[in-house]
Coordinates of C-alpha atoms in Angstrom, one line a residue:
M1 CA -58.4 -127.2 117.6
L2 CA -57.0 -125.3 121.0
A3 CA -57.4 -127.4 124.2
G4 CA -56.7 -125.1 127.5
I5 CA -56.4 -126.7 130.8
I6 CA -56.8 -125.1 133.8
G7 CA -54.7 -126.7 136.6
G8 CA -52.7 -128.1 133.5
T9 CA -49.9 -128.2 135.4
G10 CA -50.9 -130.9 138.0
Q11 CA -50.6 -134.9 137.1
M12 CA -53.9 -135.3 135.8
G13 CA -53.6 -131.9 134.0
R14 CA -50.3 -133.0 132.5
F15 CA -51.9 -136.4 131.4
F16 CA -54.8 -134.7 129.5
A17 CA -52.4 -132.4 128.2
G18 CA -50.5 -135.2 126.5
V19 CA -53.8 -137.0 125.4
F20 CA -54.7 -133.8 123.3
E21 CA -51.1 -133.4 121.9
E22 CA -51.6 -137.1 120.7
A23 CA -54.6 -136.4 119.1
G24 CA -53.0 -133.4 117.1
W25 CA -54.5 -130.6 119.5
D26 CA -52.7 -127.4 120.4
V27 CA -52.4 -126.9 124.2
I28 CA -52.7 -124.4 126.5
V29 CA -52.5 -124.7 130.3
S30 CA -52.6 -122.4 133.7
G31 CA -51.6 -123.3 137.1
T32 CA -50.2 -121.0 139.9
K33 CA -46.7 -120.5 138.6
T34 CA -47.6 -120.2 134.5
P35 CA -47.6 -117.2 132.4
L36 CA -51.0 -117.7 131.2
T37 CA -53.9 -117.0 134.0
N38 CA -57.0 -119.2 134.0
R39 CA -58.8 -115.8 132.3
D40 CA -56.3 -116.3 129.8
V41 CA -56.9 -120.0 129.0
A42 CA -60.8 -119.3 129.2
E43 CA -60.6 -116.7 126.3
M44 CA -58.2 -118.1 124.1
A45 CA -59.2 -121.8 124.0
D46 CA -61.7 -123.7 122.2
L47 CA -62.5 -126.5 124.6
V48 CA -61.6 -125.3 128.5
M49 CA -60.9 -128.4 130.8
V50 CA -60.7 -127.9 134.9
S51 CA -58.5 -130.2 136.2
V52 CA -57.9 -128.9 139.9
P53 CA -58.9 -130.7 143.4
I54 CA -62.4 -131.3 143.8
R55 CA -63.0 -128.7 146.9
A56 CA -61.5 -125.9 144.1
T57 CA -63.3 -127.0 141.4
V58 CA -66.8 -124.9 141.7
G59 CA -64.8 -122.0 142.5
V60 CA -62.6 -121.9 139.6
I61 CA -65.4 -123.4 137.1
R62 CA -67.5 -120.0 138.8
E63 CA -64.4 -117.5 138.2
V64 CA -64.3 -118.4 134.1
A65 CA -67.7 -119.4 133.6
P66 CA -68.5 -115.6 132.7
L67 CA -65.9 -115.7 130.2
L68 CA -67.1 -118.6 128.0
S69 CA -68.9 -117.8 124.9
E70 CA -71.4 -120.4 123.0
E71 CA -68.6 -121.5 120.4
Q72 CA -66.8 -123.1 123.2
V73 CA -66.9 -126.4 125.2
F74 CA -66.1 -126.6 129.0
C75 CA -65.3 -129.7 130.8
D76 CA -63.9 -130.9 134.1
L77 CA -62.2 -134.1 135.7
T78 CA -63.6 -134.2 139.0
S79 CA -64.7 -137.3 141.0
L80 CA -68.3 -135.2 141.6
K81 CA -70.5 -134.3 138.8
V82 CA -73.7 -132.9 140.0
E83 CA -72.5 -129.5 141.4
P84 CA -69.5 -129.1 138.7
V85 CA -72.0 -129.5 135.7
R86 CA -74.6 -126.9 137.5
A87 CA -71.6 -124.5 137.9
M88 CA -70.2 -125.3 134.5
L89 CA -74.2 -124.6 132.7
A90 CA -74.0 -121.2 134.3
S91 CA -71.4 -120.4 130.9
R92 CA -73.1 -119.9 127.4
A93 CA -70.5 -122.8 126.4
E94 CA -71.5 -126.3 125.5
V95 CA -70.9 -128.5 128.7
I96 CA -69.6 -131.9 129.0
G97 CA -68.7 -133.5 132.4
L98 CA -66.0 -136.1 132.6
H99 CA -64.6 -138.2 135.3
P100 CA -61.3 -140.5 134.8
M101 CA -61.5 -143.7 136.4
F102 CA -58.1 -144.1 137.0
G103 CA -55.2 -142.0 138.5
P104 CA -52.6 -139.5 136.9
G105 CA -49.7 -142.5 136.9
A106 CA -51.7 -144.3 134.0
V107 CA -49.4 -144.8 131.3
S108 CA -52.2 -144.4 128.8
L109 CA -55.8 -144.3 127.9
R110 CA -55.6 -147.6 126.8
G111 CA -58.1 -149.8 128.8
Q112 CA -59.0 -147.3 131.1
T113 CA -62.6 -145.8 131.4
I114 CA -63.5 -142.2 131.6
V115 CA -67.2 -141.5 132.6
A116 CA -69.1 -138.8 130.3
T117 CA -72.0 -136.9 131.9
P118 CA -73.0 -134.5 128.7
A119 CA -75.3 -131.6 130.2
R120 CA -75.7 -129.0 126.9
C121 CA -74.1 -130.0 124.0
D122 CA -74.6 -130.8 120.2
P123 CA -74.1 -134.6 119.5
A124 CA -71.1 -134.0 117.2
T125 CA -69.0 -132.2 119.7
L126 CA -69.8 -134.9 122.2
E127 CA -68.6 -137.3 119.5
G128 CA -65.8 -135.2 118.6
L129 CA -64.5 -134.9 122.2
L130 CA -65.2 -138.5 123.2
S131 CA -63.8 -139.8 119.7
V132 CA -60.1 -138.3 121.4
F133 CA -60.0 -140.5 124.0
R134 CA -61.7 -143.7 121.9
D135 CA -58.8 -143.5 119.6
Q136 CA -56.4 -143.9 122.4
G137 CA -58.0 -146.9 123.6
A138 CA -60.4 -145.7 126.3
A139 CA -63.9 -146.9 127.1
I140 CA -66.5 -144.3 127.5
T141 CA -69.5 -144.6 129.9
L142 CA -72.1 -142.0 129.7
S143 CA -74.3 -141.0 132.5
T144 CA -76.5 -138.2 134.1
P145 CA -74.6 -136.3 137.0
Q146 CA -76.9 -137.5 139.5
D147 CA -76.7 -141.0 138.5
H148 CA -72.8 -140.6 138.3
D149 CA -72.7 -139.4 141.8
R150 CA -75.1 -142.3 143.3
M151 CA -72.6 -144.9 141.5
M152 CA -69.7 -143.1 142.9
A153 CA -71.0 -143.5 146.4
V154 CA -70.8 -147.3 145.9
I155 CA -67.8 -147.5 143.6
Q156 CA -65.5 -145.3 145.3
G157 CA -67.2 -144.3 148.5
L158 CA -67.9 -147.6 149.5
T159 CA -64.9 -149.2 148.6
H160 CA -62.5 -146.3 150.1
F161 CA -64.5 -146.2 153.2
G162 CA -64.2 -150.0 153.6
T163 CA -60.3 -150.0 152.6
L164 CA -59.7 -147.6 155.1
A165 CA -61.9 -149.1 158.2
K166 CA -60.0 -152.5 157.5
A167 CA -56.7 -150.2 158.0
E168 CA -58.1 -149.3 161.4
A169 CA -59.2 -152.2 162.4
I170 CA -55.7 -154.0 162.0
R171 CA -53.9 -151.1 163.1
R172 CA -56.3 -151.2 166.3
T173 CA -55.7 -155.1 166.9
G174 CA -52.0 -154.0 167.3
A175 CA -50.9 -156.6 164.5
D176 CA -47.8 -155.8 163.0
V177 CA -48.0 -155.2 159.1
D178 CA -44.6 -156.8 158.2
E179 CA -45.2 -159.7 160.7
T180 CA -48.7 -160.4 159.2
L181 CA -47.3 -160.2 155.6
S182 CA -45.0 -163.3 156.6
F183 CA -48.0 -165.1 157.6
T184 CA -49.8 -164.3 154.4
S185 CA -51.5 -165.9 151.2
P186 CA -51.5 -164.3 147.9
I187 CA -55.2 -162.7 148.6
Y188 CA -54.1 -160.8 151.8
R189 CA -51.0 -159.5 150.2
I190 CA -53.5 -158.2 147.5
E191 CA -56.0 -157.1 150.0
M192 CA -53.0 -155.4 152.1
G193 CA -51.6 -153.7 148.8
L194 CA -54.9 -152.2 148.2
V195 CA -54.5 -150.7 151.8
G196 CA -51.1 -149.8 151.0
R197 CA -51.6 -148.3 147.6
L198 CA -54.6 -146.0 149.7
L199 CA -52.6 -144.8 152.3
A200 CA -49.7 -143.6 150.0
Q201 CA -51.7 -141.5 148.0
D202 CA -53.2 -137.8 148.6
V203 CA -55.3 -137.6 151.6
G204 CA -57.1 -134.7 150.2
L205 CA -58.5 -136.5 147.4
Y206 CA -59.9 -139.7 149.4
G207 CA -61.2 -137.4 152.1
D208 CA -63.1 -135.1 149.5
V209 CA -64.9 -138.1 147.7
L210 CA -66.1 -139.5 151.1
L211 CA -66.7 -136.1 152.4
M212 CA -68.1 -134.1 149.5
N213 CA -70.3 -136.3 147.9
P214 CA -74.1 -136.2 149.4
A215 CA -74.6 -139.9 147.9
V216 CA -72.6 -141.5 150.3
P217 CA -73.8 -141.2 154.1
E218 CA -76.9 -143.5 153.0
V219 CA -74.5 -146.0 151.1
L220 CA -72.4 -146.1 154.4
A221 CA -75.5 -147.0 156.7
T222 CA -76.6 -149.7 154.0
F223 CA -72.8 -151.2 154.9
E224 CA -72.9 -150.5 158.4
D225 CA -76.2 -152.7 158.4
A226 CA -74.9 -155.4 156.4
V227 CA -71.7 -155.5 158.9
R228 CA -74.2 -155.8 161.8
T229 CA -76.3 -158.6 160.0
L230 CA -72.8 -160.5 159.4
R231 CA -71.1 -160.1 162.6
A232 CA -74.7 -161.3 164.3
I233 CA -74.7 -164.7 161.9
V234 CA -70.9 -165.3 163.0
E235 CA -71.4 -164.8 166.8
S236 CA -74.4 -167.0 166.4
G237 CA -72.3 -170.1 165.2
D238 CA -75.3 -170.9 163.1
N239 CA -73.9 -172.5 160.1
E240 CA -77.2 -172.8 158.1
R241 CA -77.5 -168.5 158.8
F242 CA -73.9 -168.4 157.1
R243 CA -74.8 -170.6 154.3
A244 CA -77.9 -168.9 153.2
F245 CA -76.4 -165.2 153.4
F246 CA -73.2 -166.4 151.0
A247 CA -75.8 -168.1 148.7
E248 CA -77.8 -164.8 148.7
N249 CA -74.9 -163.0 147.8
A250 CA -73.4 -165.6 145.4
A251 CA -76.9 -165.5 143.6
H252 CA -76.7 -161.9 143.3
Y253 CA -73.0 -161.6 142.0
A254 CA -73.5 -164.9 139.8
S255 CA -73.0 -162.9 136.3
Y256 CA -69.8 -162.1 137.5
L257 CA -68.4 -165.1 139.6
A258 CA -66.8 -166.8 136.5
A259 CA -64.9 -163.3 135.5
A260 CA -63.9 -162.2 139.2
T261 CA -62.3 -165.7 139.4
E262 CA -60.3 -165.5 136.2
E263 CA -59.3 -161.7 137.1
T264 CA -58.0 -162.5 140.2
D265 CA -56.3 -165.8 139.3
D266 CA -54.3 -163.4 136.8
L267 CA -53.5 -161.4 139.9
I268 CA -52.5 -164.2 142.2
N269 CA -50.0 -165.8 139.5
H270 CA -48.5 -162.0 139.2
V271 CA -47.9 -161.9 143.2
V272 CA -46.6 -165.2 143.2
M273 CA -44.2 -165.3 140.3
R274 CA -43.0 -161.8 141.2

């Protein structure tokens, strides 16, 4: 089998090239400076995978979609799924949207999650592709493109928004980052690590996740309401209102509390023992 990765010279493209090679596939790639063009990959490969920045994805898909046949499989690796999958369905190929829930710095697929949004494919084709990832230790979550994007508005959009808002609030207080770390607890250091990690990454990725997912604004409106509610409770000084707020949330997350405590204990111990 021949896997062709458009954008295969980028970090994520190189990662998945290695994944397919590990599975025994032959791999070809196209990039801005490769001998092979996107058209070459689309015409030659059994599986065509688009691995380019979010803003470029639909355009690249539309570029090569007319070239694909019913015998080929068309995939993408974008953090959004509705529009890329819709664009891939304009081809004649089998279509499976993919979203790896990790960055290109991952060492392997072991312990990682990949969300798959099969849109038009034979069950055997889907299983053949997903087995490549499962055999290397990945967990697969199946979804529709619509459900995926709604979930990403929470998992990625809300999380990244909250991290950026926290970074901005700390900056506005005038607090020196290094000085705050000298007062820190392990939990604060982990929280600040997430801020620093995000700000060290590609601004384009986080911008596109927040700006291009149409489900994000509704989630952020909910977040804004939640902040107003909690602020009003804090400013009231009413201990009973705070206890009720806390208890309502503890009940909602009850099934996760033990696992969350265990996982974060491991993180804290790692930070302390470094």
